[in-house]
N, CA, C and O of each residue as an XYZ file, in Angstrom:
700
protein
N      -4.995     24.597     25.717
C      -3.648     23.339     26.109
C      -4.870     22.470     27.316
O      -5.282     21.314     27.412
N      -5.133     23.865     28.144
C      -7.039     23.003     28.662
C      -8.228     22.021     28.403
O      -9.127     21.458     29.027
N      -7.565     22.168     26.716
C      -8.861     21.292     25.812
C      -8.422     20.090     25.271
O      -9.192     19.283     24.749
N      -6.568     19.845     25.426
C      -6.005     19.109     24.304
C      -5.188     17.623     25.113
O      -4.227     18.104     25.714
N      -5.201     16.419     25.294
C      -4.922     15.612     25.254
C      -3.968     14.417     24.326
O      -4.267     14.168     23.158
N      -2.879     13.785     24.979
C      -2.411     12.673     24.259
C      -2.269     12.188     24.461
O      -1.693     12.016     25.535
N      -2.665     11.204     23.562
C      -3.342      9.836     24.662
C      -2.320      7.918     23.452
O      -1.840      7.924     22.319
N      -2.403      7.081     24.167
C      -1.444      6.783     23.943
C      -2.487      4.541     24.122
O      -2.736      3.664     24.950
N      -2.618      4.842     22.792
C      -3.969      3.581     22.747
C      -2.365      2.130     24.044
O      -2.365      2.507     25.216
N      -2.113      1.817     23.984
C      -1.444      1.088     24.507
C      -0.444      1.695     25.718
O      -0.295      2.715     26.391
N       0.246      0.101     25.491
C       0.900      1.101     26.790
C       2.796      1.280     26.200
O       3.763      1.703     26.834
N       2.678      0.614     24.392
C       4.056      0.362     23.762
C       4.164      1.684     23.377
O       5.197      1.791     22.716
N       3.461      2.982     23.496
C       3.127      4.234     22.980
C       3.669      5.063     24.328
O       3.520      6.284     24.340
N       3.832      4.889     24.621
C       3.748      5.722     26.024
C       4.721      6.959     26.165
O       4.621      8.134     26.519
N       6.014      5.853     25.573
C       7.491      7.338     25.484
C       7.138      8.622     24.840
O       7.462      9.748     25.217
N       6.642      8.391     24.123
C       6.082      9.225     22.644
C       4.763     10.321     22.875
O       4.405     11.114     22.004
N       3.970     10.168     24.548
C       3.153     10.523     24.407
C       3.590     11.863     26.012
O       3.102     12.851     26.562
N       4.456     11.213     26.074
C       4.906     11.226     28.123
C       6.005     11.890     26.965
O       5.462     11.207     26.097
N       6.800     12.436     26.392
C       7.763     13.329     25.398
C       7.008     14.702     24.696
O       7.299     15.848     25.040
N       6.252     14.458     23.922
C       4.681     14.935     23.063
C       3.939     15.556     24.853
O       4.599     15.945     25.816
N       3.188     15.496     24.796
C       2.809     16.139     26.276
C       3.693     17.061     27.224
O       2.993     17.917     27.766
N       5.266     17.134     27.635
C       6.391     17.805     28.660
C       6.489     19.240     27.532
O       7.036     20.266     27.935
N       6.032     19.179     26.431
C       6.630     19.351     25.781
C       6.302     20.614     25.332
O       6.927     21.656     25.131
N       4.016     19.881     25.126
C       3.219     20.564     24.397
C       2.696     21.197     25.895
O       2.261     22.348     25.854
N       2.714     20.631     26.964
C       2.132     21.449     28.418
C       0.714     21.017     28.632
O      -0.214     21.713     29.042
N       0.691     19.093     28.108
C      -0.275     19.465     28.102
C      -1.115     17.557     28.674
O      -0.417     16.553     28.818
N      -2.157     17.577     28.812
C      -2.839     16.707     29.364
C      -2.488     15.324     28.677
O      -2.675     15.295     27.460
N      -1.797     13.676     29.538
C      -1.389     12.920     28.558
C      -2.756     11.657     29.098
O      -3.812     11.831     29.706
N      -2.043     10.311     28.482
C      -3.286      9.007     29.215
C      -3.332      7.942     28.860
O      -3.976      8.040     27.815
N      -3.017      6.620     29.035
C      -2.620      6.071     28.071
C      -4.522      4.778     28.088
O      -5.399      4.632     28.939
N      -4.333      4.249     26.856
C      -5.061      3.605     27.235
C      -4.472      1.577     27.374
O      -3.741      0.838     26.715
N      -5.340      1.442     28.627
C      -5.081     -0.568     29.033
C      -5.583     -1.262     28.372
O      -6.728     -1.440     28.788
N      -5.293     -2.067     27.103
C      -6.303     -2.560     26.290
C      -6.034     -4.699     26.965
O      -5.012     -5.380     26.885
N      -7.426     -5.087     27.540
C      -7.082     -6.855     27.954
C      -8.097     -7.878     27.188
O      -9.260     -8.279     27.139
N      -6.800     -7.999     26.631
C      -7.503     -9.197     25.868
C      -7.392    -11.036     26.262
O      -6.850    -11.541     27.245
N      -8.035    -11.664     25.233
C      -8.289    -12.931     26.545
C      -7.132    -14.071     24.858
O      -7.583    -14.967     24.144
N      -6.363    -13.743     24.848
C      -5.221    -14.696     25.146
C      -5.204    -16.377     25.198
O      -4.442    -17.327     25.018
N      -6.268    -16.137     25.485
C      -6.686    -17.992     25.100
C      -7.094    -17.985     23.952
O      -7.283    -19.194     23.822
N      -7.398    -17.521     22.944
C      -8.449    -17.396     22.120
C      -6.959    -16.333     19.923
O      -5.934    -15.710     19.645
N      -8.128    -16.965     19.356
C      -8.068    -16.020     18.272
C      -9.979    -15.457     16.973
O     -11.059    -15.926     16.612
N      -9.105    -14.202     16.848
C     -10.268    -14.524     15.842
C      -9.820    -13.561     14.951
O      -9.136    -12.605     15.316
N     -10.255    -13.803     13.498
C      -9.858    -12.999     12.300
C      -7.843    -12.800     12.376
O      -7.282    -11.825     11.876
N      -7.040    -14.013     13.140
C      -5.755    -13.897     13.762
C      -5.500    -13.701     14.774
O      -4.808    -14.515     15.385
N      -5.962    -12.512     15.386
C      -5.751    -11.501     16.810
C      -6.460    -11.919     17.711
O      -7.458    -12.492     17.272
N      -6.379    -11.882     18.979
C      -6.473    -11.828     20.091
C      -7.959    -10.952     20.444
O      -7.452     -9.971     20.989
N      -8.769    -10.812     20.461
C     -10.239    -10.183     20.913
C      -9.722     -9.539     21.927
O      -9.163    -10.050     22.897
N      -9.957     -8.043     21.653
C     -10.667     -7.544     22.927
C     -11.463     -7.249     23.516
O     -12.542     -6.711     23.271
N     -10.935     -7.626     24.477
C     -12.262     -8.067     26.077
C     -12.825     -6.852     26.700
O     -14.049     -6.867     26.830
N     -12.113     -5.660     27.168
C     -11.912     -4.527     27.799
C     -10.902     -3.450     27.709
O      -9.712     -3.681     27.495
N     -11.450     -2.148     27.895
C     -10.948     -1.228     27.526
C     -10.120     -0.728     28.780
O     -10.462     -1.336     29.794
N      -9.422     -0.068     28.929
C      -9.514      1.163     30.144
C      -8.512      2.475     29.958
O      -7.313      2.676     29.764
N      -9.534      3.119     30.106
C      -8.067      4.672     30.377
C      -7.762      5.314     31.423
O      -8.383      5.837     32.348
N      -6.599      5.178     31.096
C      -5.417      5.770     32.693
C      -5.226      7.470     32.322
O      -4.931      8.090     31.300
N      -5.362      7.621     32.894
C      -5.210      9.826     32.082
C      -6.920     10.243     32.949
O      -7.869      9.740     33.550
N      -6.468     11.269     32.536
C      -7.440     12.495     33.182
C      -8.708     12.061     31.987
O      -8.867     11.306     31.028
N      -9.751     13.525     33.103
C     -11.180     13.112     31.901
C     -11.349     13.958     30.711
O     -11.026     15.142     30.612
N     -12.007     13.055     29.637
C     -11.777     12.794     28.361
C     -13.452     14.155     27.485
O     -13.965     14.738     26.529
N     -13.436     13.910     28.446
C     -14.736     15.291     28.042
C     -14.558     15.843     27.757
O     -13.598     16.387     28.303
N     -15.348     16.806     26.101
C     -14.957     18.508     25.659
C     -14.113     18.548     25.120
O     -13.854     19.489     24.371
N     -13.070     17.150     25.365
C     -10.794     17.831     24.623
C     -10.694     16.571     23.801
O     -10.895     15.362     23.915
N     -10.274     17.475     22.894
C     -10.079     16.673     22.235
C      -8.316     16.040     22.115
O      -7.635     16.819     22.782
N      -7.881     15.500     21.819
C      -7.236     13.699     21.578
C      -6.460     13.910     20.865
O      -6.518     15.115     20.623
N      -5.335     13.244     20.067
C      -4.643     13.151     20.256
C      -3.738     11.520     20.193
O      -2.818     11.365     20.996
N      -3.982     10.719     19.494
C      -3.970      9.349     19.632
C      -2.200      9.519     18.986
O      -1.821     10.215     18.044
N      -1.516      8.763     19.739
C       0.388      8.698     19.486
C       0.429      7.485     18.917
O      -0.386      7.090     19.751
N       0.671      6.302     18.114
C       1.109      5.300     17.726
C       2.532      4.634     17.436
O       3.286      5.407     18.027
N       3.198      3.805     16.958
C       4.302      3.875     16.333
C       3.924      3.125     14.972
O       4.486      3.433     13.922
N       2.906      2.084     15.037
C       1.636      1.350     14.105
C       0.380      1.425     13.759
O      -0.710      1.731     14.243
N       0.666      1.198     13.158
C      -0.792      1.137     11.879
C      -1.257     -0.503     11.466
O      -1.623     -0.402     10.295
N      -1.379     -1.661     11.802
C      -1.395     -2.309     10.931
C      -3.017     -2.241     10.140
O      -3.552     -1.548      9.275
N      -3.508     -3.743     11.273
C      -4.338     -4.026     11.223
C      -6.023     -2.353     10.873
O      -6.979     -2.100     10.139
N      -5.231     -1.792     12.074
C      -6.487     -1.373     12.755
C      -7.820     -1.197     13.619
O      -8.685     -0.327     13.723
N      -7.523     -2.654     14.283
C      -8.582     -2.777     14.766
C      -8.068     -1.775     15.963
O      -8.675     -0.743     16.247
N      -7.026     -2.156     16.543
C      -7.129     -1.657     17.840
C      -7.371      0.039     17.781
O      -8.070      0.611     18.618
N      -6.909      0.517     17.027
C      -6.652      2.222     16.617
C      -7.696      2.860     16.331
O      -7.568      4.078     16.451
N      -9.241      2.299     15.810
C     -10.174      2.631     15.386
C     -11.268      2.437     16.752
O     -12.066      3.302     17.114
N     -11.181      1.800     17.055
C     -11.554      0.967     19.111
C     -11.057      2.155     20.124
O     -11.609      2.961     20.873
N      -9.713      1.826     19.743
C      -9.524      3.740     20.867
C     -10.173      3.965     20.038
O     -11.271      3.417     20.130
N      -9.987      4.717     18.963
C     -10.751      5.773     18.708
C     -12.353      6.294     19.247
O     -12.675      7.261     19.937
N     -13.239      5.127     18.565
C     -14.336      4.904     19.251
C     -14.551      5.458     20.990
O     -15.207      6.328     21.563
N     -13.511      4.307     21.401
C     -13.710      4.463     23.294
C     -13.159      5.751     23.729
O     -13.142      5.870     24.954
N     -12.490      7.215     22.753
C     -12.625      8.081     23.329
C     -14.053      8.564     23.314
O     -14.720      8.649     24.345
N     -14.736      9.041     21.496
C     -16.242      8.996     21.373
C     -17.037      9.127     22.105
O     -17.539     10.197     22.450
N     -17.435      7.499     22.675
C     -18.089      7.120     24.024
C     -17.859      8.018     25.814
O     -18.679      8.342     26.673
N     -16.067      8.171     25.708
C     -16.178      9.422     26.449
C     -16.614     10.790     26.948
O     -16.824     11.451     27.965
N     -16.629     10.825     25.328
C     -17.235     12.442     25.629
C     -15.865     12.968     23.807
O     -16.209     13.938     23.132
N     -15.155     12.539     23.585
C     -13.540     13.521     23.263
C     -14.370     14.261     22.149
O     -15.279     13.616     21.628
N     -14.205     15.209     21.844
C     -14.033     16.632     20.662
C     -13.472     15.910     19.425
O     -13.788     14.759     19.121
N     -12.422     16.852     18.583
C     -11.882     15.800     17.693
C     -11.406     14.598     18.137
O     -11.688     13.857     19.080
N     -10.710     14.579     17.343
C     -10.297     13.153     17.902
C      -9.053     12.377     16.803
O      -9.214     11.443     16.018
N      -7.953     13.079     17.077
C      -6.759     12.916     15.309
C      -5.595     11.682     16.087
O      -5.077     11.809     17.197
N      -5.348     10.140     14.806
C      -4.530      9.360     14.409
C      -3.388      9.897     13.693
O      -3.367     10.158     12.490
N      -2.113     10.094     14.810
C      -0.922      9.948     14.070
C       0.407      8.062     14.254
O       0.448      7.127     15.053
N       1.070      8.390     13.197
C       0.926      6.984     13.971
C       2.822      6.827     12.608
O       2.750      7.083     11.406
N       3.687      6.541     13.060
C       4.638      6.191     12.453
C       4.538      5.996     10.506
O       4.794      6.469      9.399
N       3.944      4.888     11.310
C       4.306      3.562     10.147
C       2.848      3.141     10.263
O       2.485      2.501     11.249
N       1.738      3.577      8.997
C       0.540      3.001      8.265
C       0.776      2.105      7.840
O       1.815      2.217      7.189
N       0.094      0.467      7.797
C       0.280     -0.314      7.291
C      -0.769     -0.166      7.054
O      -0.516     -0.225      5.851
N      -1.780     -0.019      7.067
C      -3.903     -0.520      6.753
C      -3.815     -1.277      5.817
O      -3.951     -0.920      4.647
N      -3.409     -3.232      6.449
C      -3.635     -4.389      5.966
C      -4.527     -5.047      5.326
O      -4.407     -5.963      4.513
N      -6.009     -4.194      6.004
C      -7.233     -4.839      5.978
C      -7.206     -3.743      6.076
O      -7.467     -3.122      7.106
N      -6.559     -2.809      3.954
C      -8.665     -2.058      3.343
C      -8.073     -0.679      4.078
O      -7.202     -0.237      4.828
N      -9.264     -0.347      3.248
C      -8.954      1.290      4.429
C     -10.764      1.461      4.579
O     -11.340      2.549      4.610
N     -11.400      0.188      4.654
C     -13.091     -0.231      4.794
C     -13.129      0.293      5.951
O     -13.919      1.224      6.106
N     -12.633      0.032      6.629
C     -12.821     -0.056      8.554
C     -12.884      1.619      9.081
O     -13.289      2.175     10.102
N     -12.312      2.031      7.917
C     -12.193      3.620      7.798
C     -12.006      4.097      7.401
O     -11.120      4.820      7.856
N     -12.571      4.446      5.874
C     -13.657      4.663      5.525
C     -15.617      5.420      6.563
O     -16.506      6.269      6.487
N     -15.244      4.543      7.159
C     -16.709      3.858      7.923
C     -16.894      4.806      9.198
O     -17.703      5.653      9.576
N     -15.381      4.048      9.790
C     -15.603      5.270     10.329
C     -15.303      6.501     10.758
O     -15.811      7.127     11.687
N     -14.291      6.866      9.892
C     -14.179      8.507      9.957
C     -15.417      9.562      9.133
O     -15.224     10.773      9.244
N     -16.884      9.011      8.179
C     -17.673      8.799      8.323
C     -18.679      8.989      9.248
O     -19.605      9.799      9.259
N     -18.232      7.776     10.331
C     -19.291      8.423     11.515
C     -19.227      8.810     12.772
O     -19.934      8.550     13.746
N     -17.555      9.979     12.515
C     -17.318     11.332     12.639
C     -16.322     10.511     14.291
O     -16.159     11.142     15.336
N     -15.946      9.415     14.118
C     -15.317      8.050     15.119
C     -14.562      9.371     15.272
O     -14.894     10.100     16.207
N     -12.930     10.006     13.904
C     -12.515      9.967     13.999
C     -11.674     11.807     13.145
O     -12.461     12.748     13.042
N     -11.096     11.892     12.959
C     -11.380     12.974     12.421
C      -9.821     13.652     10.604
O      -9.927     14.253      9.534
N      -8.666     12.977     11.430
C      -7.600     12.553     10.405
C      -7.025     12.154     10.867
O      -6.836     12.526     12.025
N      -6.372     11.192     10.375
C      -4.396     10.318      9.702
C      -3.358     10.795      9.755
O      -3.304     11.842      9.110
N      -2.310     10.472     10.317
C      -1.068     11.706      9.626
C      -0.069      9.664      9.947
O       0.046      8.867     10.878
N       0.474      9.791      8.152
C       1.525      8.361      8.823
C       2.862      8.849      8.020
O       2.655      9.990      7.609
N       3.367      8.667      7.878
C       4.966      9.085      8.103
C       5.325      8.666      6.504
O       4.547      7.768      6.183
N       6.206      8.995      5.429
C       6.577      8.115      3.820
C       7.443      7.305      4.097
O       8.347      7.070      3.295
N       7.334      6.481      5.715
C       8.583      5.423      5.932
C       8.198      4.439      5.430
O       9.127      3.631      5.433
N       6.912      3.839      4.772
C       6.079      2.809      4.503
C       4.784      3.190      2.868
O       3.812      3.934      2.742
N       5.528      2.172      1.887
C       5.496      2.780      1.272
C       2.887      3.518      1.453
O       2.081      3.062      2.264
N       2.675      4.346      0.621
C       1.342      4.923      0.603
C       1.031      4.841     -0.514
O       1.555      5.366     -1.496
N      -0.549      3.642     -0.387
C      -1.044      3.993     -1.381
C      -1.638      5.808     -2.349
O      -1.579      6.935     -1.856
N      -2.202      5.376     -3.922
C      -2.194      6.704     -3.791
C      -4.182      6.662     -3.259
O      -4.773      7.585     -2.699
N      -4.526      5.890     -3.495
C      -5.728      5.077     -3.126
C      -5.867      6.299     -1.130
O      -6.743      7.071     -0.739
N      -4.742      5.908     -0.576
C      -4.906      6.438      0.869
C      -4.673      7.370      0.684
O      -5.189      8.231      1.397
N      -3.668      7.804     -0.484
C      -2.686     10.222     -0.338
C      -4.775     10.309     -0.736
O      -4.429     11.167     -1.548
N      -6.339     10.226     -0.887
C      -7.031     11.019     -2.213
C      -8.075     10.418     -0.971
O      -9.153     10.095     -1.470
N      -8.038     10.260      0.048
C      -8.900      9.874      1.840
C      -8.630     11.407      2.428
O      -7.575     11.803      2.924
N      -9.798     12.129      2.253
C      -9.885     13.380      2.792
C      -9.294     13.162      4.137
O      -8.256     13.806      3.988
N      -9.244     12.738      5.240
C      -8.890     12.582      6.327
C      -7.785     11.700      6.723
O      -7.627     10.942      7.680
N      -6.873     12.107      5.437
C      -5.413     11.268      5.218
C      -4.165     12.503      5.163
O      -4.267     13.323      4.250
N      -3.149     12.618      6.005
C      -1.817     13.778      5.122
C      -1.064     12.286      6.117
O      -1.314     11.496      7.027
N      -0.243     12.594      5.333
C       0.963     12.056      5.131
C       2.275     13.445      5.404
O       2.216     14.642      5.121
N       3.820     12.296      6.326
C       4.341     13.495      7.323
C       6.222     13.014      6.278
O       7.057     12.119      6.403
N       6.066     14.180      5.389
C       7.507     14.054      4.403
C       8.324     13.394      6.258
O       8.052     13.946      7.324
N       9.150     12.333      6.141
C      10.456     12.221      6.680
C      11.893     12.814      5.470
O      12.614     13.806      5.567
N      11.876     12.317      4.988
C      12.556     12.855      4.017
C      13.919     13.446      4.205
O      14.982     12.961      3.818
N      13.671     14.922      5.064
C      14.661     15.643      5.542
C      15.774     15.019      6.814
O      16.979     14.936      7.049
N      14.412     14.657      7.426
C      14.992     13.499      8.619
C      16.485     12.230      8.403
O      17.537     11.822      8.895
N      15.677     12.118      7.463
C      16.494     10.787      7.072
C      17.545     10.522      6.481
O      18.292      9.560      6.658
N      17.713     12.149      5.099
C      19.015     12.261      4.967
C      19.934     12.277      6.122
O      20.938     11.602      6.349
N      19.049     13.685      7.145
C      19.927     14.684      8.282
C      20.369     13.150      8.574
O      20.867     12.970      7.463
N      20.535     12.080      9.144
C      20.870     10.486     10.032
C      21.564      9.945      9.149
O      22.674      9.603      9.557
N      21.315      9.690      7.901
C      22.188      8.606      5.976
C      23.557      9.697      6.691
O      24.457      9.241      7.395
N      23.396     11.481      6.227
C      24.397     11.838      6.189
C      25.417     11.995      7.926
O      26.646     12.015      8.001
N      24.875     12.043      8.582
C      25.757     11.952     10.477
C      26.288     10.418      9.927
O      27.506     10.248      9.894
N      25.597      9.556      9.595
C      26.303      8.066      9.443
C      27.492      7.753      9.106
O      28.381      7.198      9.751
N      27.457      8.194      7.911
C      28.485      8.417      6.623
C      29.873      9.469      7.179
O      31.069      9.390      6.896
N      28.987     10.625      8.241
C      30.434     11.167      8.246
C      30.971     10.494     10.118
O      31.741     11.096     10.867
N      30.516      9.617     10.319
C      31.017      9.595     12.170
C      30.758     10.180     12.909
O      31.522     10.303     13.866
N      29.502     10.874     12.860
C      29.657     12.644     13.569
C      28.258     12.178     14.561
O      27.443     11.512     13.922
N      27.928     12.409     15.842
C      27.056     12.326     16.581
C      25.777     12.602     15.607
O      25.831     13.187     14.526
N      24.771     12.128     16.143
C      23.083     12.441     15.802
C      22.360     12.567     16.686
O      21.418     11.840     16.371
N      22.086     13.101     17.818
C      21.639     12.772     19.317
C      20.460     14.642     18.911
O      19.362     14.747     19.457
N      20.785     15.357     18.328
C      20.841     16.548     17.966
C      19.229     16.249     17.118
O      18.040     16.566     17.101
N      20.356     15.331     16.435
C      18.780     15.452     14.990
C      17.877     14.827     15.002
O      16.976     15.157     14.231
N      17.603     13.157     16.227
C      16.853     12.867     16.658
C      15.525     13.516     17.857
O      14.559     12.837     18.206
N      15.889     15.433     18.481
C      15.264     15.512     19.173
C      14.561     16.516     18.313
O      15.063     16.666     17.198
N      13.868     16.987     18.498
C      13.084     17.879     17.563
C      12.566     18.463     18.585
O      11.853     19.458     18.451
N      12.823     17.977     19.651
C      11.526     19.307     20.538
C      12.054     21.194     21.069
O      11.525     21.901     21.927
N      13.285     21.521     20.127
C      12.829     23.203     20.212
C      12.526     23.068     18.615
O      12.710     24.122     18.007
N      12.156     22.118     17.936
C      11.444     23.189     16.852
C       9.812     23.088     17.680
O       8.897     23.904     17.794
N       9.958     22.000     18.046
C       8.943     21.996     18.127
C       8.303     23.153     18.917
O       7.130     23.462     18.712
N       9.178     23.886     19.950
C       8.811     24.822     20.999
C       8.738     25.482     19.872
O       7.624     25.432     19.351
N       9.704     26.210     19.194
C       9.542     27.293     17.859
C       8.462     27.293     17.717
O       7.742     28.228     18.067
N       7.972     26.023     17.048
C       6.080     26.044     16.143
C       5.302     25.849     17.160
O       4.229     25.323     16.866
N       5.507     26.143     18.495
C       4.330     27.022     19.711
C       4.648     27.747     20.038
O       3.778     28.309     20.704
N       6.134     28.604     20.016
C       6.642     30.108     19.999
C       6.384     29.961     21.546
O       5.500     30.483     22.225
N       7.631     28.911     22.003
C       7.885     29.384     22.902
C       9.508     29.538     23.206
O      10.186     29.825     24.193
N       9.647     29.346     22.445
C      11.042     29.423     23.284
C      11.604     31.140     22.565
O      12.668     31.643     22.927
């Protein structure tokens, strides 16, 4: 626990980070990304600064939690910033992996040791090329999706289907 931090690359992922860090019992942090909204570079507002709000990262493994990997620019810059601050392993976990700019930047970052692994769900299309990458793993959400559909069809409450804190505690041996 002392060697792990759950981090968000931006404000949008903080809810998930707070949830996971509280269940696991580890520190959390967030990056504040300053962008120049007065111009666009390759269709995006350029990043002019990255600040980390959280405890010291040096020597700790970090799990970056985000909702989506689009082009990958932000998540790769976040991982690089973690490494620059002395992070050990960097694991990326995102609900949706779109990889709209392809995989070249991810391949390069992986080869440079910027991150160790990427996990995304199967709630979006995953190419065979991505599946074959040494750094990539798919998280199957089929069972959870089927349970939600069943709850809707039977007009049942689905609160217990969306709260997986007890499952996480069991995996960690805390229940």
